[in-house]
Structure formats: C-alpha cells, structure tokens
Amino acid sequence: MKNLLLQNISKHVSLTSEEDDIIFNAFDKASLKAKTIAIKPGDEAHFTYFVLKGILRSYTIDDNGTIHILSFATPGWWVADMYSYLTGKPAVLYVDVMEDCDVLILQRSDAERLFTEVPKLERFFRILTENNLIANQQRILDKMALTAEERYEKFLQKYPDIINCLPQKYIASFIGVTPEFFSKMKSNLLRKK
Amino acid sequence: MKNLLLQNISKHVSLTSEEDDIIFNAFDKASLKAKTIAIKPGDEAHFTYFVLKGILRSYTIDDNGTIHILSFATPGWWVADMYSYLTGKPAVLYVDVMEDCDVLILQRSDAERLFTEVPKLERFFRILTENNLIANQQRILDKMALTAEERYEKFLQKYPDIINCLPQKYIASFIGVTPEFFSKMKSNLLRKK
DNA sequence: TTTATTTCTTAATATAGATTAACAGCCAAT
DNA sequence: ATTGGCTGTTAATCTATATTAAGAAATAAA
C-alpha cells in the first residue's frame, strides 16, 4: 500500500519498488503543531515539506505589517521557502501551520544526491516545478488584468475544497485585497445574483 | 569557440563535446523580423526560443484591449508560451518581436528525447525552471506588497541594461501601471531627488 | 523636408480598493 | 457567566492608480 508521497510521484514518473524505498528513506517525518511558525525570514530553510495531514501557508509581511499569502498547502502538496531551498541562502518567507500537520521533510542536499541516484526523481521535480511556474505566471497576469471579483471567482473554481476550512481573510490576502474590501465585494456579489 | 547557447548551459552543468553536439543539433535556427508576432493565443506553440540576437516580449491582452507584459527576452534568455510548451495545449500568450531576432528553436518533443539521452540537460532545465519560479514568486509578492514606485526601482536594479532600448510604456506595462501614471510617477521621483 | 504615427506629458476627473473606526458574533479560557 | 480575543460586517473617508482628453515631442514614413 503506497503512501501519499509515492502516489504523488507516480502520477508523473513510474518507480520500481527499490526506487520507492530509496526515495522514501530520504525523507524525515515530523509533526507540526497548529499556530506554530515552521519557517521565518532569515532561517536556513534548505528543505521542502510534503504535507501528509493538516494545512500550512506561506506568506510575507510588508512594512505596514500586512500579510500577503503566497500559497496554501494541504495533503499531497509541497511547501518550502523556494528561495532558501534552491539557493541555499536565508529564507525570505514565513511558513506557518494552520492546522496540526504531519509532514515529510526532504533536505536539499538529500534531494541532490537522489537526483543522481534516481534520475526519474529529478524528472518528477522538473515537472512539478514546471507546473508550479505556469500557475505562478498566470497568477501574475491575473493580478494585472483581472478585478478582485474575477480573481475571487477563479479562486473558487481552483480551490473549491479548501474554502471551507479557511478564514475568509486568508482568501482576501491570497487574492490581494483587504478583508474589509473582500467582505463588501462578497455581499455585492450576492446582491447581484 | 562555444556559442551563446552552450555557454549558457555550461553555467549550470558541464557537458562533453559530444553532448554539446547532440544538444546543439536538436535546435533549429531562425530569424524573426521586428514587429511580427511569433506566437499568439490558440497557436500550438510546443517549442521554446533561445535568443541569440534581438528582443522579444511575451504578454496577454485583456478584455479592454490593455496589454500586460509578462517578460522580455534579450540575448541569452529563453522565451516560450510555457503553458503551451509544457502541456501541449494551445498557447495563451502573445510573443512578439521588438527588434530583429536570431533565435534557436527547441521543440518540446526533441527536448524530451534529449532529457533521456543527456540527463544533464534535464538537470539544466530543472535549474532554469527553478530560478524562473523563484523570480515569479517574488514578482507576485511585489505586486501585492509594493507601490508602483518601489516596483519601478526594483525593475531598474534588475534590468539596468534593457531600459534604454525599451519604450517606457512597456516598462509601465511590465510593472503593472498605465503609461500615464508611470509618466507622472517618474516626474514625481525626479522632483523628490 | 514634410507628413504621419507612435510615444510621452500634463491635467481634470473618476474609481477600485485601502484605511479607519465602531460594532456584532463567535469561541476559548478564566 | 464573563472576559478577552479573533473574525466578519458596515459605513465614512481617503488614496493610489485608472480613464479621458488634448497637446508636445520624438520617430518613422513618404
């Protein structure tokens, strides 16, 4: 019985059971308590999480103290401070725990060793990164070309499953508006329909 | 004497001269005339360009007819409609030619064949995509957290070389403001200093 | 050189979304 | 039960940026 990680990887590349083992053993397991901060700016966060259970988010805090959410991570998703993970420099993001989590942890150094040992894993991460890149490009264009309302509707379509377990001010932050404006916008939407 | 492409790849992985040949031969060469459209939405654009000479840009046009520039590409850079290139579906972006270009063209099918033949190339593209992803994540956060002025100053620092060969309304479009506002903002900046 | 086209500037007006503030509802802890 | 802290709502006011318009400057075309 494959675990969530191997299931996830096998969506893009097929592994032998030896490869399964090599890969799985490279990960550490950890539990993270809700309302704790897993990564903060300045940390040497040279690892990535794979979420088995719970929810995390990544974000920055600007000079006014406003939070800007970059991503949410639910079971089956990856989260990291990609900058720190990929460059080996200190983190620029916060990652915190919204609901108690079980995660698998992959250190960058182990990932690099694995890439040579199991080239198919390098392929998997290439594809994962490619898909992530496309999504981010679209998000840049959406922020420039769409209204807050349209971005909200896209969000609803794209993440229908996590909306319910998310305070709505987090959705506001993700799509790039204040919670007050978001509240008003939502009631406008209801009135229209 | 290595050409620009192989020089570029060798920044991240080191190739034997046979690998150099295999890779270089997988590319087609083409010249593109200024003011022509290389890719438009709907095209089956299952390839990526590597720029040897000239400048291209990628962008979308929204419902109001406004252009939103996603990227510029100068010699040594890659451009594609990543969505079409990676998924094999029709393009979503425009790519057009700002100055007469010489480009190398890599078809996705050839890239995939090469990845197996020369795993180091897969590594190169993984790294390229990773770096691109980091830059895009930062751009998302910048659009949410920074003012237009701050985004402009970041742009100046990041792309000091291409500013001069760029109509300023293109810079405005890249950082996500109208040309009128950009003009006003620039004269404010001058007055301040 | 003259004309035409595109780009840039300035200014008036408009608007999407931010800010501030006050209040109501909801949990969790005392 | 009551306090205190989050979260969401509503409303007034404010601001960064958009829109519209018109002229000036620069480039390209004739």
Short mmCIF file of C-alpha atoms in Angstrom, two decimals, chain B residues 2-187:
data_model
loop_
_atom_site.label_atom_id
_atom_site.label_comp_id
_atom_site.label_asym_id
_atom_site.label_seq_id
_atom_site.Cartn_x
_atom_site.Cartn_y
_atom_site.Cartn_z
CA LYS B 2 31.33 27.95 -27.87
CA ASN B 3 28.18 29.65 -28.94
CA LEU B 4 25.87 31.55 -26.62
CA LEU B 5 23.57 28.57 -26.00
CA LEU B 6 26.26 26.17 -24.86
CA GLN B 7 27.89 28.89 -22.82
CA ASN B 8 24.55 29.43 -21.13
CA ILE B 9 24.01 25.76 -20.38
CA SER B 10 27.55 25.33 -19.09
CA LYS B 11 26.83 27.83 -16.33
CA HIS B 12 24.83 25.12 -14.59
CA VAL B 13 26.08 21.77 -15.92
CA SER B 14 29.29 20.75 -17.68
CA LEU B 15 28.97 18.93 -20.97
CA THR B 16 31.35 16.82 -23.04
CA SER B 17 31.89 17.96 -26.61
CA GLU B 18 29.74 15.05 -27.86
CA GLU B 19 26.91 16.22 -25.65
CA ASP B 20 27.46 19.74 -26.93
CA ASP B 21 26.90 18.45 -30.44
CA ILE B 22 23.85 16.34 -29.62
CA ILE B 23 22.22 19.27 -27.92
CA PHE B 24 23.11 21.92 -30.45
CA ASN B 25 21.85 19.76 -33.31
CA ALA B 26 18.45 19.41 -31.71
CA PHE B 27 17.82 23.12 -32.22
CA ASP B 28 16.62 24.81 -35.37
CA LYS B 29 17.77 28.28 -36.24
CA ALA B 30 15.50 31.09 -37.37
CA SER B 31 15.41 34.82 -37.93
CA LEU B 32 12.38 36.85 -36.88
CA LYS B 33 11.52 40.28 -38.24
CA ALA B 34 10.78 43.17 -35.91
CA LYS B 35 7.08 43.91 -35.34
CA THR B 36 5.96 40.43 -36.26
CA ILE B 37 4.03 38.16 -33.94
CA ALA B 38 5.84 34.91 -33.21
CA ILE B 39 3.17 33.28 -31.03
CA LYS B 40 -0.45 34.17 -30.44
CA PRO B 41 -3.17 32.67 -28.25
CA GLY B 42 -4.54 29.49 -29.78
CA ASP B 43 -1.29 28.56 -31.54
CA GLU B 44 0.14 25.12 -30.93
CA ALA B 45 3.38 26.60 -29.67
CA HIS B 46 5.12 23.45 -28.46
CA PHE B 47 8.59 24.94 -28.56
CA THR B 48 10.83 27.36 -26.78
CA TYR B 49 13.09 30.05 -28.18
CA PHE B 50 16.63 30.77 -27.10
CA VAL B 51 17.52 34.32 -28.13
CA LEU B 52 20.85 34.88 -29.91
CA LYS B 53 20.15 38.43 -31.08
CA GLY B 54 17.33 40.97 -30.73
CA ILE B 55 14.49 41.40 -28.23
CA LEU B 56 11.14 39.70 -27.77
CA ARG B 57 8.37 40.12 -25.25
CA SER B 58 5.53 37.93 -24.02
CA TYR B 59 2.17 39.36 -22.93
CA THR B 60 -1.59 39.00 -22.76
CA ILE B 61 -4.29 41.38 -23.93
CA ASP B 62 -7.28 41.72 -21.62
CA ASP B 63 -10.94 42.38 -22.43
CA ASN B 64 -10.35 46.15 -22.56
CA GLY B 65 -7.53 45.70 -25.07
CA THR B 66 -4.87 46.52 -22.49
CA ILE B 67 -1.52 44.78 -22.85
CA HIS B 68 0.09 43.15 -19.81
CA ILE B 69 3.72 42.23 -20.34
CA LEU B 70 4.91 39.05 -18.67
CA SER B 71 8.53 39.08 -19.82
CA PHE B 72 11.22 40.49 -22.07
CA ALA B 73 13.83 38.29 -23.69
CA THR B 74 17.25 39.53 -24.76
CA PRO B 75 20.26 37.52 -25.98
CA GLY B 76 20.98 34.62 -23.67
CA TRP B 77 17.36 34.34 -22.47
CA TRP B 78 14.62 31.83 -23.15
CA VAL B 79 11.05 32.68 -24.18
CA ALA B 80 8.08 30.48 -24.75
CA ASP B 81 4.44 30.22 -24.06
CA MET B 82 5.27 27.96 -21.15
CA TYR B 83 1.71 26.76 -20.89
CA SER B 84 1.61 25.52 -24.47
CA TYR B 85 5.19 24.29 -24.40
CA LEU B 86 4.73 22.25 -21.26
CA THR B 87 1.17 20.99 -21.55
CA GLY B 88 0.94 20.59 -25.32
CA LYS B 89 -2.22 22.67 -25.34
CA PRO B 90 -2.89 25.85 -27.34
CA ALA B 91 -0.96 28.97 -26.36
CA VAL B 92 -2.41 31.59 -24.02
CA LEU B 93 0.15 34.35 -24.61
CA TYR B 94 1.36 36.60 -27.36
CA VAL B 95 5.08 36.62 -28.08
CA ASP B 96 6.24 39.32 -30.46
CA VAL B 97 9.45 40.65 -31.89
CA MET B 98 10.59 44.07 -30.69
CA GLU B 99 13.87 44.08 -32.62
CA ASP B 100 15.03 41.76 -35.43
CA CYS B 101 15.96 38.46 -33.83
CA ASP B 102 18.06 35.40 -34.38
CA VAL B 103 16.74 32.56 -32.30
CA LEU B 104 17.31 28.88 -31.71
CA ILE B 105 14.16 26.79 -31.53
CA LEU B 106 13.74 23.68 -29.44
CA GLN B 107 10.62 21.57 -29.95
CA ARG B 108 9.20 20.03 -26.83
CA SER B 109 9.34 16.56 -28.35
CA ASP B 110 13.05 16.99 -29.06
CA ALA B 111 13.62 18.33 -25.57
CA GLU B 112 12.01 15.27 -24.08
CA ARG B 113 14.10 12.95 -26.19
CA LEU B 114 17.24 14.87 -25.16
CA PHE B 115 16.37 14.65 -21.47
CA THR B 116 16.71 10.89 -21.63
CA GLU B 117 19.73 10.97 -23.93
CA VAL B 118 21.58 13.66 -21.95
CA PRO B 119 20.30 13.71 -18.36
CA LYS B 120 22.48 16.71 -17.61
CA LEU B 121 20.25 18.73 -19.91
CA GLU B 122 17.23 17.75 -17.88
CA ARG B 123 19.14 19.00 -14.85
CA PHE B 124 19.86 22.27 -16.63
CA PHE B 125 16.21 22.84 -17.44
CA ARG B 126 15.20 21.91 -13.93
CA ILE B 127 17.53 24.58 -12.56
CA LEU B 128 16.43 27.11 -15.17
CA THR B 129 12.79 26.49 -14.28
CA GLU B 130 13.53 26.66 -10.56
CA ASN B 131 15.19 30.05 -10.91
CA ASN B 132 12.36 31.29 -13.04
CA LEU B 133 9.87 30.09 -10.43
CA ILE B 134 11.61 31.97 -7.63
CA ALA B 135 11.59 35.16 -9.68
CA ASN B 136 7.90 34.78 -10.44
CA GLN B 137 7.01 34.14 -6.81
CA GLN B 138 8.82 37.30 -5.85
CA ARG B 139 7.02 39.21 -8.55
CA ILE B 140 3.63 38.07 -7.22
CA LEU B 141 4.55 39.26 -3.75
CA ASP B 142 5.97 42.53 -5.08
CA LYS B 143 2.75 43.28 -6.89
CA MET B 144 0.83 42.75 -3.65
CA ALA B 145 3.20 44.39 -1.18
CA LEU B 146 4.98 47.21 -3.03
CA THR B 147 3.87 50.50 -4.53
CA ALA B 148 4.33 51.20 -8.24
CA GLU B 149 7.33 53.36 -7.36
CA GLU B 150 9.03 50.56 -5.47
CA ARG B 151 8.35 48.09 -8.25
CA TYR B 152 9.89 50.52 -10.72
CA GLU B 153 13.03 50.87 -8.62
CA LYS B 154 13.34 47.09 -8.41
CA PHE B 155 12.97 46.90 -12.16
CA LEU B 156 15.75 49.44 -12.64
CA GLN B 157 18.07 47.41 -10.45
CA LYS B 158 17.18 44.10 -12.00
CA TYR B 159 17.24 45.03 -15.69
CA PRO B 160 19.52 48.11 -15.96
CA ASP B 161 20.76 47.03 -19.38
CA ILE B 162 17.49 46.83 -21.29
CA ILE B 163 15.87 50.02 -20.02
CA ASN B 164 17.36 52.13 -22.78
CA CYS B 165 16.15 50.01 -25.66
CA LEU B 166 12.62 49.87 -24.29
CA PRO B 167 9.77 52.34 -24.82
CA GLN B 168 8.80 53.36 -21.33
CA LYS B 169 5.19 52.35 -21.78
CA TYR B 170 6.50 48.79 -21.92
CA ILE B 171 8.11 49.22 -18.53
CA ALA B 172 4.81 50.58 -17.25
CA SER B 173 3.02 47.53 -18.59
CA PHE B 174 5.57 45.17 -17.04
CA ILE B 175 5.33 46.65 -13.57
CA GLY B 176 1.56 46.85 -13.87
CA VAL B 177 0.55 50.52 -14.27
CA THR B 178 -0.77 52.69 -17.09
CA PRO B 179 1.71 54.71 -19.18
CA GLU B 180 0.08 57.96 -17.98
CA PHE B 181 0.51 57.07 -14.34
CA PHE B 182 4.02 55.88 -15.00
CA SER B 183 4.94 59.18 -16.58
CA LYS B 184 3.58 61.13 -13.62
CA MET B 185 5.30 58.82 -11.16
CA LYS B 186 8.65 59.28 -12.88
CA SER B 187 8.44 63.07 -12.76
#
